């Protein structure tokens, strides 16, 4: 594990999740924390050796377990605060909601592993009350009394934010994935496809010295990565639409996923399957907003057909 400098006061720790680090007035701030206690221990050791500055807060971009899983350990050791948006904060404090969202009921054991359900941590909300309601309407806003700026990034999760530093680094959370990840998994965690397109359009026009996605290498030119991610999104939209086009009857979303998964030799466990199912659902909503598909209920099945 190493701390690499990107700006005068900004660093990052490359890994499965790229973790950001920033300093202001002799205090340190992490941007996301990582998956588990082990990661938290390693981060604190690294910061203790390299920077020796008290940690004031972890700024979480969103509440997925690979981003908030080390919060609990770091908070216990340093007494730092955890800052995030209201809705992501509720899931960070009540992490069972994460598998519950996937299953729409109290989750069974097979979907409660550490990749889905992190250890809970105590949160301080950073967004303004006016952002309550549709988080997609929110504009950029300052992160408490720091020079950091929160940038709403709709699409991937409920109210995910990016973080801009005053020295020109733009942390992009999970708005962008590495093309090898897109190619391998095809489906990413995705709740709002129209929102994701808007986010990608915003990022391609954004100015920054460095862009730091959590699951792709840092870059100074984000254009190609945005293009590849748009292509990945469109691939799923067309695969969902294509499954319906090639069927001789309306399909459930499980059947749509199964047809795409089998055709592309995808392997998944229960948690992964439910994540992919949620992604299919997001694309069905998107296609229905484009007036290309519609739902119907028949024999106690929720079915989808092309219009
Ligand atoms: Zn992630």
Short mmCIF file of C-alpha atoms and ligand atoms in Angstrom, two decimals:
data_model
loop_
_atom_site.label_atom_id
_atom_site.label_comp_id
_atom_site.label_asym_id
_atom_site.label_seq_id
_atom_site.Cartn_x
_atom_site.Cartn_y
_atom_site.Cartn_z
CA UNK A 1 0.00 0.00 0.00
CA UNK A 2 1.38 3.42 -0.93
CA UNK A 3 0.39 7.09 -0.74
CA UNK A 4 0.79 8.81 -4.11
CA UNK A 5 0.67 12.62 -4.40
CA UNK A 6 -1.61 14.27 -6.99
CA UNK A 7 -1.79 17.89 -5.79
CA UNK A 8 -0.19 20.16 -3.21
CA UNK A 9 -2.50 18.80 -0.48
CA UNK A 10 -4.04 15.75 -2.15
CA UNK A 11 -2.95 12.13 -2.37
CA UNK A 12 -4.51 8.76 -3.12
CA UNK A 13 -3.91 5.16 -2.12
CA UNK A 14 -4.29 2.87 -5.15
CA UNK A 15 -6.09 -0.42 -4.58
CA UNK A 16 -9.24 -2.41 -5.36
CA UNK A 17 -10.93 0.81 -4.31
CA UNK A 18 -8.80 3.91 -4.85
CA UNK A 19 -8.95 5.80 -1.54
CA UNK A 20 -8.37 9.57 -1.52
CA UNK A 21 -6.50 11.63 1.09
CA UNK A 22 -6.49 15.41 1.56
CA UNK A 23 -5.08 17.85 4.14
CA UNK A 24 -6.30 21.28 5.24
CA UNK A 25 -5.20 23.34 8.28
CA UNK A 26 -3.15 20.49 9.71
CA UNK A 27 -5.99 17.95 9.57
CA UNK A 28 -6.43 14.94 7.32
CA UNK A 29 -9.48 13.74 5.40
CA UNK A 30 -9.99 10.37 3.73
CA UNK A 31 -12.23 10.07 0.69
CA UNK A 32 -13.81 6.63 1.19
CA UNK A 33 -12.18 4.03 3.43
CA UNK A 34 -12.14 0.59 1.79
CA UNK A 35 -13.68 -2.81 2.41
CA UNK A 36 -12.85 -3.98 5.93
CA UNK A 37 -10.89 -3.70 9.22
CA UNK A 38 -7.74 -5.01 7.58
CA UNK A 39 -7.81 -2.22 4.99
CA UNK A 40 -8.52 0.35 7.72
CA UNK A 41 -5.53 -0.85 9.74
CA UNK A 42 -3.22 -0.61 6.72
CA UNK A 43 -4.45 2.90 5.83
CA UNK A 44 -3.88 4.19 9.38
CA UNK A 45 -0.41 2.65 9.48
CA UNK A 46 0.49 4.26 6.15
CA UNK A 47 -0.85 7.71 7.16
CA UNK A 48 0.88 7.43 10.55
CA UNK A 49 4.22 6.78 8.86
CA UNK A 50 3.93 9.26 5.99
CA UNK A 51 1.84 12.21 7.24
CA UNK A 52 1.44 12.14 11.06
CA UNK A 53 -1.57 14.48 10.93
CA UNK A 54 -4.79 13.93 12.93
CA UNK A 55 -7.61 12.48 10.83
CA UNK A 56 -10.67 14.71 11.09
CA UNK A 57 -13.13 12.88 8.83
CA UNK A 58 -13.80 10.21 6.24
CA UNK A 59 -15.84 11.68 3.37
CA UNK A 60 -17.83 8.81 1.88
CA UNK A 61 -18.91 9.11 -1.76
CA UNK A 62 -21.67 6.54 -1.23
CA UNK A 63 -22.60 3.65 1.05
CA UNK A 64 -21.54 0.52 -0.88
CA UNK A 65 -19.57 -1.84 1.37
CA UNK A 66 -16.30 -1.56 -0.57
CA UNK A 67 -16.30 2.20 0.17
CA UNK A 68 -17.50 2.34 3.81
CA UNK A 69 -16.33 -1.07 5.12
CA UNK A 70 -13.20 0.27 6.85
CA UNK A 71 -15.05 3.22 8.47
CA UNK A 72 -15.86 1.39 11.70
CA UNK A 73 -12.26 0.38 12.39
CA UNK A 74 -10.82 3.82 11.54
CA UNK A 75 -13.52 5.65 13.52
CA UNK A 76 -12.89 3.47 16.57
CA UNK A 77 -9.13 4.04 16.44
CA UNK A 78 -9.10 7.79 15.64
CA UNK A 79 -12.51 9.07 16.73
CA UNK A 80 -12.81 10.73 13.31
CA UNK A 81 -16.16 11.78 11.88
CA UNK A 82 -17.80 10.16 8.85
CA UNK A 83 -19.32 12.65 6.42
CA UNK A 84 -21.71 11.74 3.64
CA UNK A 85 -25.09 12.61 2.13
CA UNK A 86 -28.28 12.06 4.11
CA UNK A 87 -29.58 9.04 2.22
CA UNK A 88 -26.21 7.31 1.83
CA UNK A 89 -25.55 8.13 5.50
CA UNK A 90 -28.64 6.27 6.64
CA UNK A 91 -27.38 3.17 4.82
CA UNK A 92 -23.89 3.68 6.31
CA UNK A 93 -25.35 3.69 9.83
CA UNK A 94 -27.83 0.86 9.12
CA UNK A 95 -25.85 -1.29 6.72
CA UNK A 96 -28.41 -4.14 6.74
CA UNK A 97 -30.47 -1.85 4.48
CA UNK A 98 -27.99 -2.60 1.70
CA UNK A 99 -28.86 -6.33 1.30
CA UNK A 100 -32.44 -5.47 2.26
CA UNK A 101 -32.67 -3.16 -0.77
CA UNK A 102 -31.51 -6.03 -2.97
CA UNK A 103 -33.98 -8.56 -1.60
CA UNK A 104 -36.83 -6.14 -0.67
CA UNK A 105 -37.26 -7.93 2.66
CA UNK A 106 -35.10 -8.88 5.64
CA UNK A 107 -32.06 -10.40 3.89
CA UNK A 108 -31.09 -14.09 4.02
CA UNK A 109 -27.60 -15.14 5.07
CA UNK A 110 -26.24 -15.72 1.56
CA UNK A 111 -26.41 -11.99 0.70
CA UNK A 112 -25.02 -10.61 3.97
CA UNK A 113 -21.27 -11.05 3.32
CA UNK A 114 -18.83 -8.16 3.81
CA UNK A 115 -18.95 -7.25 0.11
CA UNK A 116 -22.62 -6.31 0.56
CA UNK A 117 -23.11 -5.50 4.26
CA UNK A 118 -20.35 -3.45 5.88
CA UNK A 119 -19.83 -2.82 9.60
CA UNK A 120 -21.92 0.23 10.56
CA UNK A 121 -20.35 3.58 11.46
CA UNK A 122 -21.66 6.85 12.92
CA UNK A 123 -22.40 9.53 10.33
CA UNK A 124 -22.62 13.34 10.13
CA UNK A 125 -24.73 14.44 7.14
CA UNK A 126 -23.19 16.97 4.74
CA UNK A 127 -25.91 17.82 2.26
CA UNK A 128 -28.24 20.75 2.72
CA UNK A 129 -31.89 20.13 3.64
CA UNK A 130 -32.93 21.56 0.25
CA UNK A 131 -31.44 18.48 -1.41
CA UNK A 132 -34.09 16.33 0.28
CA UNK A 133 -36.51 14.94 -2.24
CA UNK A 134 -35.03 14.22 -5.63
CA UNK A 135 -31.26 14.15 -5.03
CA UNK A 136 -30.77 14.54 -8.79
CA UNK A 137 -31.82 18.18 -8.47
CA UNK A 138 -28.98 19.07 -6.14
CA UNK A 139 -26.13 21.30 -7.28
CA UNK A 140 -22.53 21.28 -6.11
CA UNK A 141 -22.10 22.35 -2.49
CA UNK A 142 -19.25 22.89 -0.01
CA UNK A 143 -18.40 20.01 2.32
CA UNK A 144 -18.91 21.56 5.76
CA UNK A 145 -16.18 24.08 6.66
CA UNK A 146 -13.53 22.75 4.26
CA UNK A 147 -12.47 23.86 0.80
CA UNK A 148 -13.74 20.53 -0.57
CA UNK A 149 -16.77 20.52 -2.88
CA UNK A 150 -19.39 17.76 -3.19
CA UNK A 151 -20.57 17.07 -6.74
CA UNK A 152 -23.76 14.98 -7.05
CA UNK A 153 -23.16 11.97 -9.34
CA UNK A 154 -26.56 10.35 -10.02
CA UNK A 155 -26.78 6.90 -11.60
CA UNK A 156 -24.76 4.32 -9.70
CA UNK A 157 -26.44 4.60 -6.30
CA UNK A 158 -28.94 6.62 -4.23
CA UNK A 159 -27.17 9.97 -3.71
CA UNK A 160 -23.53 9.40 -4.59
CA UNK A 161 -21.16 12.39 -4.65
CA UNK A 162 -17.81 13.11 -6.23
CA UNK A 163 -15.32 15.27 -4.32
CA UNK A 164 -13.35 18.18 -5.79
CA UNK A 165 -10.26 19.47 -4.01
CA UNK A 166 -9.01 23.09 -4.28
CA UNK A 167 -5.75 21.81 -5.85
CA UNK A 168 -7.45 20.39 -8.92
CA UNK A 169 -8.23 16.73 -8.09
CA UNK A 170 -11.70 15.36 -8.86
CA UNK A 171 -12.60 12.10 -7.07
CA UNK A 172 -15.25 10.41 -9.22
CA UNK A 173 -16.43 7.57 -6.93
CA UNK A 174 -18.15 4.83 -8.99
CA UNK A 175 -19.32 7.05 -11.85
CA UNK A 176 -16.71 5.35 -14.06
CA UNK A 177 -15.34 1.80 -14.20
CA UNK A 178 -12.26 0.35 -15.84
CA UNK A 179 -13.07 -1.05 -19.33
CA UNK A 180 -11.74 -4.49 -18.30
CA UNK A 181 -14.30 -4.54 -15.44
CA UNK A 182 -17.08 -3.49 -17.84
CA UNK A 183 -16.09 -6.21 -20.27
CA UNK A 184 -15.78 -8.90 -17.61
CA UNK A 185 -19.01 -8.24 -15.68
CA UNK A 186 -21.13 -6.36 -18.25
CA UNK A 187 -23.55 -5.36 -15.45
CA UNK A 188 -22.44 -2.78 -12.88
CA UNK A 189 -24.34 -1.61 -9.82
CA UNK A 190 -26.72 0.83 -11.44
CA UNK A 191 -29.97 2.33 -10.14
CA UNK A 192 -30.69 5.16 -12.59
CA UNK A 193 -29.54 4.86 -16.20
CA UNK A 194 -30.72 8.32 -17.34
CA UNK A 195 -28.91 9.81 -14.31
CA UNK A 196 -25.73 7.90 -15.19
CA UNK A 197 -25.76 9.34 -18.73
CA UNK A 198 -26.18 12.84 -17.28
CA UNK A 199 -23.27 12.24 -14.90
CA UNK A 200 -21.00 10.99 -17.70
CA UNK A 201 -21.91 14.04 -19.84
CA UNK A 202 -21.02 16.31 -16.92
CA UNK A 203 -17.68 14.54 -16.27
CA UNK A 204 -16.53 14.72 -19.89
CA UNK A 205 -16.83 18.54 -19.70
CA UNK A 206 -15.35 18.87 -16.20
CA UNK A 207 -11.99 20.55 -15.67
CA UNK A 208 -9.46 18.98 -13.31
CA UNK A 209 -5.73 18.24 -13.18
CA UNK A 210 -6.42 14.67 -12.09
CA UNK A 211 -9.51 12.48 -12.22
CA UNK A 212 -9.67 9.65 -9.69
CA UNK A 213 -12.32 6.96 -10.26
CA UNK A 214 -12.54 4.40 -7.44
CA UNK A 215 -12.32 1.41 -9.80
CA UNK A 216 -10.10 2.60 -12.66
CA UNK A 217 -6.58 4.07 -12.89
CA UNK A 218 -6.22 7.81 -12.25
CA UNK A 219 -6.07 9.90 -15.42
CA UNK A 220 -5.54 13.46 -16.64
CA UNK A 221 -7.75 12.91 -19.69
CA UNK A 222 -11.04 11.28 -18.83
CA UNK A 223 -12.66 11.47 -22.31
CA UNK A 224 -11.87 7.94 -23.50
CA UNK A 225 -12.97 6.40 -20.19
CA UNK A 226 -16.30 8.26 -20.38
CA UNK A 227 -16.81 7.01 -23.94
CA UNK A 228 -16.12 3.39 -22.89
CA UNK A 229 -18.53 3.70 -19.94
CA UNK A 230 -21.29 5.12 -22.16
CA UNK A 231 -20.70 2.20 -24.49
CA UNK A 232 -20.96 -0.22 -21.55
CA UNK A 233 -24.25 1.35 -20.44
CA UNK A 234 -25.67 1.19 -23.96
CA UNK A 235 -24.59 -2.45 -24.28
CA UNK A 236 -26.81 -3.39 -21.31
CA UNK A 237 -29.76 -1.25 -22.51
CA UNK A 238 -29.63 -2.96 -25.92
CA UNK A 239 -29.13 -6.43 -24.39
CA UNK A 240 -32.29 -5.97 -22.27
CA UNK A 241 -34.24 -4.62 -25.23
CA UNK A 242 -32.83 -7.38 -27.46
CA UNK A 243 -33.89 -10.13 -25.03
CA UNK A 244 -37.47 -8.82 -25.26
CA UNK A 245 -37.25 -8.39 -29.05
CA UNK A 246 -36.11 -12.00 -29.51
CA UNK A 247 -38.71 -13.53 -27.17
CA UNK A 248 -42.04 -14.89 -28.43
CA UNK A 249 -43.81 -13.74 -25.23
CA UNK A 250 -43.39 -11.11 -22.49
CA UNK A 251 -40.59 -11.91 -19.98
CA UNK A 252 -39.98 -11.41 -16.26
CA UNK A 253 -36.86 -9.47 -15.34
CA UNK A 254 -35.36 -12.73 -14.02
CA UNK A 255 -35.85 -14.29 -17.46
CA UNK A 256 -34.28 -11.26 -19.15
CA UNK A 257 -31.21 -11.54 -16.89
CA UNK A 258 -31.05 -15.32 -17.42
CA UNK A 259 -31.13 -14.99 -21.22
CA UNK A 260 -28.37 -12.35 -21.24
CA UNK A 261 -26.33 -14.20 -18.60
CA UNK A 262 -26.50 -17.60 -20.30
CA UNK A 263 -25.74 -16.15 -23.75
CA UNK A 264 -22.65 -14.39 -22.36
CA UNK A 265 -21.54 -17.27 -20.06
CA UNK A 266 -21.83 -15.14 -16.90
CA UNK A 267 -21.34 -16.76 -13.50
CA UNK A 268 -22.94 -15.31 -10.38
CA UNK A 269 -23.74 -16.16 -6.77
CA UNK A 270 -27.00 -15.07 -5.09
CA UNK A 271 -25.74 -11.59 -4.15
CA UNK A 272 -24.21 -10.97 -7.55
CA UNK A 273 -27.40 -12.20 -9.24
CA UNK A 274 -29.55 -9.79 -7.22
CA UNK A 275 -27.19 -6.91 -8.04
CA UNK A 276 -27.46 -7.78 -11.74
CA UNK A 277 -31.24 -8.08 -11.43
CA UNK A 278 -31.37 -4.57 -9.99
CA UNK A 279 -29.30 -3.37 -12.97
CA UNK A 280 -31.76 -5.04 -15.41
CA UNK A 281 -34.58 -3.30 -13.53
CA UNK A 282 -32.85 0.09 -13.92
CA UNK A 283 -32.54 -0.45 -17.67
CA UNK A 284 -36.23 -1.52 -17.86
CA UNK A 285 -37.22 1.74 -16.15
CA UNK A 286 -34.99 3.62 -18.61
CA UNK A 287 -36.50 1.81 -21.63
CA UNK A 288 -40.01 2.44 -20.33
CA UNK A 289 -39.19 6.16 -19.96
CA UNK A 290 -38.11 6.08 -23.62
CA UNK A 291 -41.50 4.47 -24.38
CA UNK A 292 -39.84 1.35 -25.81
CA UNK A 293 -41.14 -1.24 -23.29
CA UNK A 294 -44.05 -1.60 -20.87
CA UNK A 295 -44.94 -3.79 -17.89
CA UNK A 296 -47.97 -6.05 -17.51
CA UNK A 297 -49.14 -8.42 -14.77
CA UNK A 298 -50.25 -11.88 -15.86
CA UNK A 299 -50.74 -15.09 -13.82
CA UNK A 300 -49.06 -13.36 -10.87
CA UNK A 301 -45.93 -12.54 -12.90
CA UNK A 302 -44.65 -9.01 -13.52
CA UNK A 303 -43.80 -9.21 -17.22
CA UNK A 304 -42.19 -6.84 -19.71
CA UNK A 305 -42.85 -6.48 -23.43
CA UNK A 306 -41.76 -4.18 -26.22
CA UNK A 307 -44.21 -1.47 -27.30
ZN1 LIG B 1 -17.37 0.58 -5.57
#
